Coordinates of C-alpha atoms and ligand atoms in Angstrom, one line a residue:
X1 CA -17.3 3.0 -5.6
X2 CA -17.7 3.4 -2.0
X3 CA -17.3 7.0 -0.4
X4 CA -14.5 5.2 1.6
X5 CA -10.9 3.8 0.7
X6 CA -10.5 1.8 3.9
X7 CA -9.6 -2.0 2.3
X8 CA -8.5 -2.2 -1.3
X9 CA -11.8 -3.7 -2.3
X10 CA -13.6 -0.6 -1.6
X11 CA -13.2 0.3 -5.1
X12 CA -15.1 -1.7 -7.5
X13 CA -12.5 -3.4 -9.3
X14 CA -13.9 -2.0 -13.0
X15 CA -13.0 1.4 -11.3
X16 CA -9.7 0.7 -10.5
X17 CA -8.4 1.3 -14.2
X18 CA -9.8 4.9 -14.5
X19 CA -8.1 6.2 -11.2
X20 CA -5.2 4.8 -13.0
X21 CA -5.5 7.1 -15.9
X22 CA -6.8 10.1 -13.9
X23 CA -3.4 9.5 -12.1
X24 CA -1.2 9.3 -15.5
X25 CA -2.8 12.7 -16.5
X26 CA -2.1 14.1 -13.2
X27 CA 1.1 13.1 -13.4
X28 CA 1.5 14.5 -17.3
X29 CA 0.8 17.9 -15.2
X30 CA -3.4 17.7 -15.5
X31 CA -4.1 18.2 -12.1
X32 CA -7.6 20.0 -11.0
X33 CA -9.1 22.1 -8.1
X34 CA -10.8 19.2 -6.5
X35 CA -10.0 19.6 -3.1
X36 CA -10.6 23.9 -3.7
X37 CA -11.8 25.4 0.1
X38 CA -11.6 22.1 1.2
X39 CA -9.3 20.6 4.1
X40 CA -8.1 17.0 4.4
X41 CA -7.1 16.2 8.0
X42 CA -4.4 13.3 8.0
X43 CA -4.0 11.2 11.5
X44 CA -1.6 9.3 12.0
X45 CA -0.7 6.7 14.6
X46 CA 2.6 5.6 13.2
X47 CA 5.5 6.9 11.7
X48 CA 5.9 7.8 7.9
X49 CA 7.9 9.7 5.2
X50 CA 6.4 8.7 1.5
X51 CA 2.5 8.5 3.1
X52 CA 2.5 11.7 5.2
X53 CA 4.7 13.5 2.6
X54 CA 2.7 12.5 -0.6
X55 CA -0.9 13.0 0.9
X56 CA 0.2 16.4 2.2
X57 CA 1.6 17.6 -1.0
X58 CA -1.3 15.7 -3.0
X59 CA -3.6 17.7 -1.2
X60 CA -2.4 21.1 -2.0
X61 CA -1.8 19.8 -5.7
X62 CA -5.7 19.9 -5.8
X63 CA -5.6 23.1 -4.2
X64 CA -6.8 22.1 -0.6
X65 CA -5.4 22.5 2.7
X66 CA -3.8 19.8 4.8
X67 CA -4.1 19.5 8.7
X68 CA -1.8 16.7 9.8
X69 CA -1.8 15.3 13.2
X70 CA 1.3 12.8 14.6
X71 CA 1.2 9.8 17.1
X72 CA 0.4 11.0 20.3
X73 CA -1.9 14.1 19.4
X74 CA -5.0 12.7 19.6
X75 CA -5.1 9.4 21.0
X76 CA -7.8 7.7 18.9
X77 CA -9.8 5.2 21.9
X78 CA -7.9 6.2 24.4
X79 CA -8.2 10.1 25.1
X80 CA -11.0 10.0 23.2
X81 CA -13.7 7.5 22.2
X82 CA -12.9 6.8 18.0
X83 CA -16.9 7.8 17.2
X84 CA -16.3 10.5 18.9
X85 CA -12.9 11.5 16.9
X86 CA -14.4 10.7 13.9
X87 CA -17.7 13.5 14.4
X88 CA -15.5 16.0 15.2
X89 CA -13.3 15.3 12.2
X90 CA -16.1 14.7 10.0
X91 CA -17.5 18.3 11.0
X92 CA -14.5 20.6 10.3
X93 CA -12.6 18.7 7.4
X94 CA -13.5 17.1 3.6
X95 CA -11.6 14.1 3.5
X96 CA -9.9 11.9 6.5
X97 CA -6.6 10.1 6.1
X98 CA -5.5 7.7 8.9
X99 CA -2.9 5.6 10.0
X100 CA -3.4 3.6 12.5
X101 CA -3.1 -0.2 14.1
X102 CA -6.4 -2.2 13.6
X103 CA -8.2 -2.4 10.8
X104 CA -11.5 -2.8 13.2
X105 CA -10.6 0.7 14.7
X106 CA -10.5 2.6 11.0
X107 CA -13.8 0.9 10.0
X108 CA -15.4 2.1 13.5
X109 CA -14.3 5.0 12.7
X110 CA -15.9 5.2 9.3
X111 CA -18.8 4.2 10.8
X112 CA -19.1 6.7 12.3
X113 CA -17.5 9.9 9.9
X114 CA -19.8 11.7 7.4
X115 CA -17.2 12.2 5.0
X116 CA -14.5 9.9 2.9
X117 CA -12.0 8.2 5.2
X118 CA -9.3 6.7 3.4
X119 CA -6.4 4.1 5.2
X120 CA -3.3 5.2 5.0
X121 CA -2.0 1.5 6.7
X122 CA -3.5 -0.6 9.5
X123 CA -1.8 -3.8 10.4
X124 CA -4.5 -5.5 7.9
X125 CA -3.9 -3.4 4.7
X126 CA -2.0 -0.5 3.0
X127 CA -4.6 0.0 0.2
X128 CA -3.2 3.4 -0.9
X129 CA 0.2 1.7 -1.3
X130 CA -1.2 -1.0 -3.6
X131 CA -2.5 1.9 -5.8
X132 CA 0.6 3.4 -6.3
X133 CA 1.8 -0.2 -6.8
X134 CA -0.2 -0.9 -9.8
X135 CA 0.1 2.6 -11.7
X136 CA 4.4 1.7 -11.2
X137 CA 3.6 -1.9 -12.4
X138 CA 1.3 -0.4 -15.5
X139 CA 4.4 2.3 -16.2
X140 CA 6.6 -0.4 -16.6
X141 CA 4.4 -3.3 -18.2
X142 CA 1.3 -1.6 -20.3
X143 CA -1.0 -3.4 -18.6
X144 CA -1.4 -5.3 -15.4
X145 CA -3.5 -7.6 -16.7
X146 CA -1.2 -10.7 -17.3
X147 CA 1.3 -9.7 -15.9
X148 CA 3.5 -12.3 -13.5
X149 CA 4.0 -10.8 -10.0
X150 CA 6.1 -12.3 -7.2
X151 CA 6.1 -10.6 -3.3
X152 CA 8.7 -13.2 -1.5
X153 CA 8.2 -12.0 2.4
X154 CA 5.9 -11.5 5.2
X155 CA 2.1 -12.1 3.8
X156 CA 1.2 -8.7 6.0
X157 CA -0.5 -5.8 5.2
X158 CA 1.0 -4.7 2.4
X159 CA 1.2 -8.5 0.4
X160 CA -2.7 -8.5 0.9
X161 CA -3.2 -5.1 -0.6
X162 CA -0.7 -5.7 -3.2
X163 CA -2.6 -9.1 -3.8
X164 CA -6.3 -7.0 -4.6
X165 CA -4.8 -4.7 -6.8
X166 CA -3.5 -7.2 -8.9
X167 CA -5.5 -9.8 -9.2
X168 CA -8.8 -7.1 -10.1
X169 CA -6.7 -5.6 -12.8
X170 CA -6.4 -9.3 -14.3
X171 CA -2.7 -9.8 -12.6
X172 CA -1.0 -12.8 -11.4
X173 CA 0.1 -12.8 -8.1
X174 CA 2.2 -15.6 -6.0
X175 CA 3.3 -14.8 -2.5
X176 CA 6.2 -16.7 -0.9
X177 CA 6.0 -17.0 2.7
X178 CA 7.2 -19.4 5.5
X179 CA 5.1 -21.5 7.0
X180 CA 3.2 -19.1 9.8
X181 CA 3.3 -15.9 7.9
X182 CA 1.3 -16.7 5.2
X183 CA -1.6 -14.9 4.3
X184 CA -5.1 -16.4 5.7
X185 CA -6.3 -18.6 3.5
X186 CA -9.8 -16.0 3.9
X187 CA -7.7 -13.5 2.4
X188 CA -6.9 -15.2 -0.6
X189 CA -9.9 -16.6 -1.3
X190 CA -11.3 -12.9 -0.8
X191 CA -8.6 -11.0 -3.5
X192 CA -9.1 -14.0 -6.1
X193 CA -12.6 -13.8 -5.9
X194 CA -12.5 -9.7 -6.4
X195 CA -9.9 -10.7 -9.4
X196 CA -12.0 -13.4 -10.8
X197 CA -13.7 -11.7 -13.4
X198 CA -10.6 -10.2 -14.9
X199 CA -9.1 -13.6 -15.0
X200 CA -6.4 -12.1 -12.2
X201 CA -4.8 -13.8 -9.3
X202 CA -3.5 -14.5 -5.9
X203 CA -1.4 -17.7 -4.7
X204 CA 0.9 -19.1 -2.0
X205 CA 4.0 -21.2 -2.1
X206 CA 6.9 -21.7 0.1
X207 CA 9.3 -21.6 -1.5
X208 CA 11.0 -18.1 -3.2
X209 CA 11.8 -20.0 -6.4
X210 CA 9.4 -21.3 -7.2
X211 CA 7.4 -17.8 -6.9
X212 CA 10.0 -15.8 -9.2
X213 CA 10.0 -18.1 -12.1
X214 CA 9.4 -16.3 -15.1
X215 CA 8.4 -13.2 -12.7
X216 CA 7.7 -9.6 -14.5
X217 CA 8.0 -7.9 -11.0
X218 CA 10.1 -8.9 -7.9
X219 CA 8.4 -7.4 -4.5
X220 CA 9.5 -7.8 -1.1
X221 CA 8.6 -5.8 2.4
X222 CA 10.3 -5.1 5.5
X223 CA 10.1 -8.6 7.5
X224 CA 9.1 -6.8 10.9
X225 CA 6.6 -4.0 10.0
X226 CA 5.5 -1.2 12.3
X227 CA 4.3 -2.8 15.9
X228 CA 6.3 -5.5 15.3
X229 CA 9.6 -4.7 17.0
X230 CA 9.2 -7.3 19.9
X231 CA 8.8 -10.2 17.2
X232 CA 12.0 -9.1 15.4
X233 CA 14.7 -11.7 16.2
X234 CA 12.3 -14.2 15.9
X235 CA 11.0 -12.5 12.8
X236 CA 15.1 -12.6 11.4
X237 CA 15.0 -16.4 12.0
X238 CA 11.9 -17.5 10.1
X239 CA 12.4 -15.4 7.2
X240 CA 15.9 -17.0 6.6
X241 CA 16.6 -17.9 2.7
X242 CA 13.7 -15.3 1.8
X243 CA 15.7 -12.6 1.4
X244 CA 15.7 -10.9 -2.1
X245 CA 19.1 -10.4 -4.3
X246 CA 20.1 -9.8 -6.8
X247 CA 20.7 -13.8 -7.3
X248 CA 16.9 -14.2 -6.9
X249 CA 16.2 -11.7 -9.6
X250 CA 18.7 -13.8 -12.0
X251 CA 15.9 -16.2 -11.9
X252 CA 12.9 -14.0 -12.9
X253 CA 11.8 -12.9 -16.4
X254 CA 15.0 -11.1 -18.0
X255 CA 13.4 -7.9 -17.8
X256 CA 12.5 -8.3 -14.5
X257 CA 11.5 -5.0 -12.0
X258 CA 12.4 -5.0 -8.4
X259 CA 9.6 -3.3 -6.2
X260 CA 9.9 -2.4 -2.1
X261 CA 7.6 -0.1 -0.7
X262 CA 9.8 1.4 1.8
X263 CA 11.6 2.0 4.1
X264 CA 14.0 -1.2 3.7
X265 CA 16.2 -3.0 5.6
X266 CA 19.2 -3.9 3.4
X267 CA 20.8 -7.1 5.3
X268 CA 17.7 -8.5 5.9
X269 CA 14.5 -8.5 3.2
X270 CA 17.2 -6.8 0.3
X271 CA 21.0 -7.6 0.0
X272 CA 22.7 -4.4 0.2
X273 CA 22.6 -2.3 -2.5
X274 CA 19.2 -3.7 -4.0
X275 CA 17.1 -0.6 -4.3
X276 CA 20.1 1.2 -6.5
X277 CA 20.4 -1.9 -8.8
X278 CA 19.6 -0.8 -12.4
X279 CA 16.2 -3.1 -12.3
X280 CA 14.8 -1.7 -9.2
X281 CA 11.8 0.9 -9.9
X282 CA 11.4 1.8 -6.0
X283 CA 11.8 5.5 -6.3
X284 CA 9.4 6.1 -9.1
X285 CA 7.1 3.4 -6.6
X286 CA 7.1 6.0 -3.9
X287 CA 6.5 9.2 -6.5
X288 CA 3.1 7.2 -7.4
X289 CA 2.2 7.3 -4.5
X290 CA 1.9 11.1 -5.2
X291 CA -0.4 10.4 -8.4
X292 CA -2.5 7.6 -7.0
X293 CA -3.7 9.3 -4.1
X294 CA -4.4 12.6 -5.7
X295 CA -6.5 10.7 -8.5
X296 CA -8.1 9.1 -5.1
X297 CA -9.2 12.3 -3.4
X298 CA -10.4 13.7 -6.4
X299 CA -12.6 10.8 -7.3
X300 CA -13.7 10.3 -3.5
X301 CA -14.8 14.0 -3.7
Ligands
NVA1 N1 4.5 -3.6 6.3 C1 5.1 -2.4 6.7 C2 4.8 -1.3 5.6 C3 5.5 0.0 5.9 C4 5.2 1.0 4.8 C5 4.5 -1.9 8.0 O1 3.3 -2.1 8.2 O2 5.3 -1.4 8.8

C-alpha cells in the first residue's frame, strides 16, 4: 500500500478487504493507540460536516490530537507556495488530511510531504468516501463482490471513487449519466482495470433504467457539487429525468438500499423524503465514514 490515500487506487486493491475488517472491529469497540503522541493536521479548502467531523473524532479514537484548519487559513498556492505548505506540515504533524479543488494540487503536495497525506475530496475523487461506501455496502450485502451497484447522477468525484472501490472488491458498477457528464472514458478503463482481477466492474449508460435493473444498491450525488454553483441552472436542466425516487427504486432488486453521500438536495437528485425512506442506509453511510478512516490512519501509520 502506498504511504498515501490521495486516489482510491492508492491502496492495492488485495488490501482493501482488511481495512474493511480492521474497520468492523473498530466499530465492534476494538479501537487501538495508533495515532498515540501523534497529531493529524486536517486542511480544508471547502466546506464539510461528516469529513471534518469523522476525521477529527477518528483521530482522537486512536488517541491522537487533531489540528484542523478551514478555508481561508492558509491559502494553499496562493499565500503560500503548496511545497512549501506541505514541509511545514510534514515537520510538526503525523498524518495530513486535505480538502481541496485539484487533484494536481494534493499530489504536488504529496510530492512534496514526508509523511501520509490522505484526500479528503478534490474535484477528481473522494476516496475516503468510497471507503466508507463499501464497508455500508458489505454491512448490508456480506460481500461486495457480486454485488449489483447503480450511481444515477453526475459521473464526478465521488461516482469515480465509488466506481474503484467497487469494482477491486469484485462489484458491479453502472453509472447513469447524461450525455456530457459522464465519466472519461480514461477513468473507466482505469477502475475496471484495478477491478479486473476480482472479476469487478465499472460501466456507463444513459439511461437511469436501465442502470437499476435488478440493482442491490441505489446511489445518487448532489447534481452541482462544491465549485460548481455557477453551473447550477444549467446543471438542473441536464440532469432532468435522473432524479432518484422512490419510483426508481420500485425498479431495483426488492431488497434494494438507497445510498447518498451527503448533504442532499431533496427536489433535485432525491424526491423529498428519500433519505428517511425505510430502504435508505445513508446515516449509517456517513457513521462509516468514522470506521473507515480510523482503520485508514491506523494502517497508514
Ligand atoms: N460531489 C460532491 C460531494 C460532496 C461530499 C462535491 O464534490 O461537492
Amino acid at each position: 500500500m502506498s504511504n498515501n490515500f490521495i486516489k482510491f487506487r492508492d491502496i492495492a486493491s488485495h488490501d482493501i478487504q482488511s481495512v474493511l475488517d480492521r474497520a468492523t472491529e473498530m466499530k465492534a469497540g476494538m479501537v487501538s493507540n495508533a495515532l498515540v503522541g501523534k497529531s493529524v493536521a486536517i486542511l480544508f479548502e471547502k466546506p464539510s460536516l461528516r469529513t471534518k467531523l469523522s476525521f477529527w473524532i477518528g483521530t482522537q479514537k486512536l488517541a491522537g490530537s487533531p489540528v484542523y484548519f478551514g478555508p481561508e487559513e492558509v491559502g494553499l498556492g496562493t499565500r503560500e507556495p503548496v511545497a512549501d505548505v506541505a514541509n511545514v506540515m510534514s515537520r510538526l504533524s503525523d498524518i495530513i488530511v486535505i480538502r481541496t479543488f485539484l487533484q494536481s494540487t494534493i499530489e504536488e503536495f504529496a510530492a512534496n510531504a514526508s509523511v501520509p497525506v490522505i484526500n479528503a475530496l478534490t474535484d477528481h475523487e473522494h476516496p475516503c468516501q468510497a471507503l466508507a461506501d463499501v464497508l455500508t455496502i458489505t454491512e448490508e450485502l456480506g460481500t461486495v463482490a457480486g454485488g449489483k451497484v447503480a450511481f444515477i447522477g453526475d459521473g464526478n468525484n465521488v461516482a469515480l471513487s465509488l466506481g474503484y472501490a467497487v469494482a477491486g472488491l469484485g462489484g458491479q458498477l453502472k453509472i447513469a449519466s447524461p450525455d456530457g457528464y459522464k465519466l472519461s472514458s480514461d477513468s473507466v478503463d482505469g477502475a475496471n482495470a484495478y477491478g479486473e482481477h476480482a472479476g469487478g466492474s465499472v460501466d456507463q449508460v444513459s439511461n437511469p433504467l436501465e442502470a437499476v435493473a435488478n440493482a442491490d444498491i441505489v446511489y445518487t450525488d448532489v447534481w452541482t457539487s462544491m465549485g460548481q454553483e455557477t453551473e447550477s441552472a444549467e446543471r438542473l436542466a441536464a440532469f432532468e429525468g435522473y432524479q432518484v425516487n422512490p419510483r426508481i427504486l420500485d425498479e431495483a432488486s426488492p431488497n434494494v438500499k438507497f445510498m447518498h453521500d451527503l448533504p442532499a438536495h431533496p427536489g433535485e437528485e432525491i424526491s423529498d423524503g428519500l433519505l428517511y425512506d425505510p430502504r435508505s442506509i445513508v446515516f449509517d453511510q456517513a457513521e462509516n465514514r468514522l470506521w473507515a478512516q480510523a482503520a485508514l490512519m491506523e494502517k497508514l501509520v
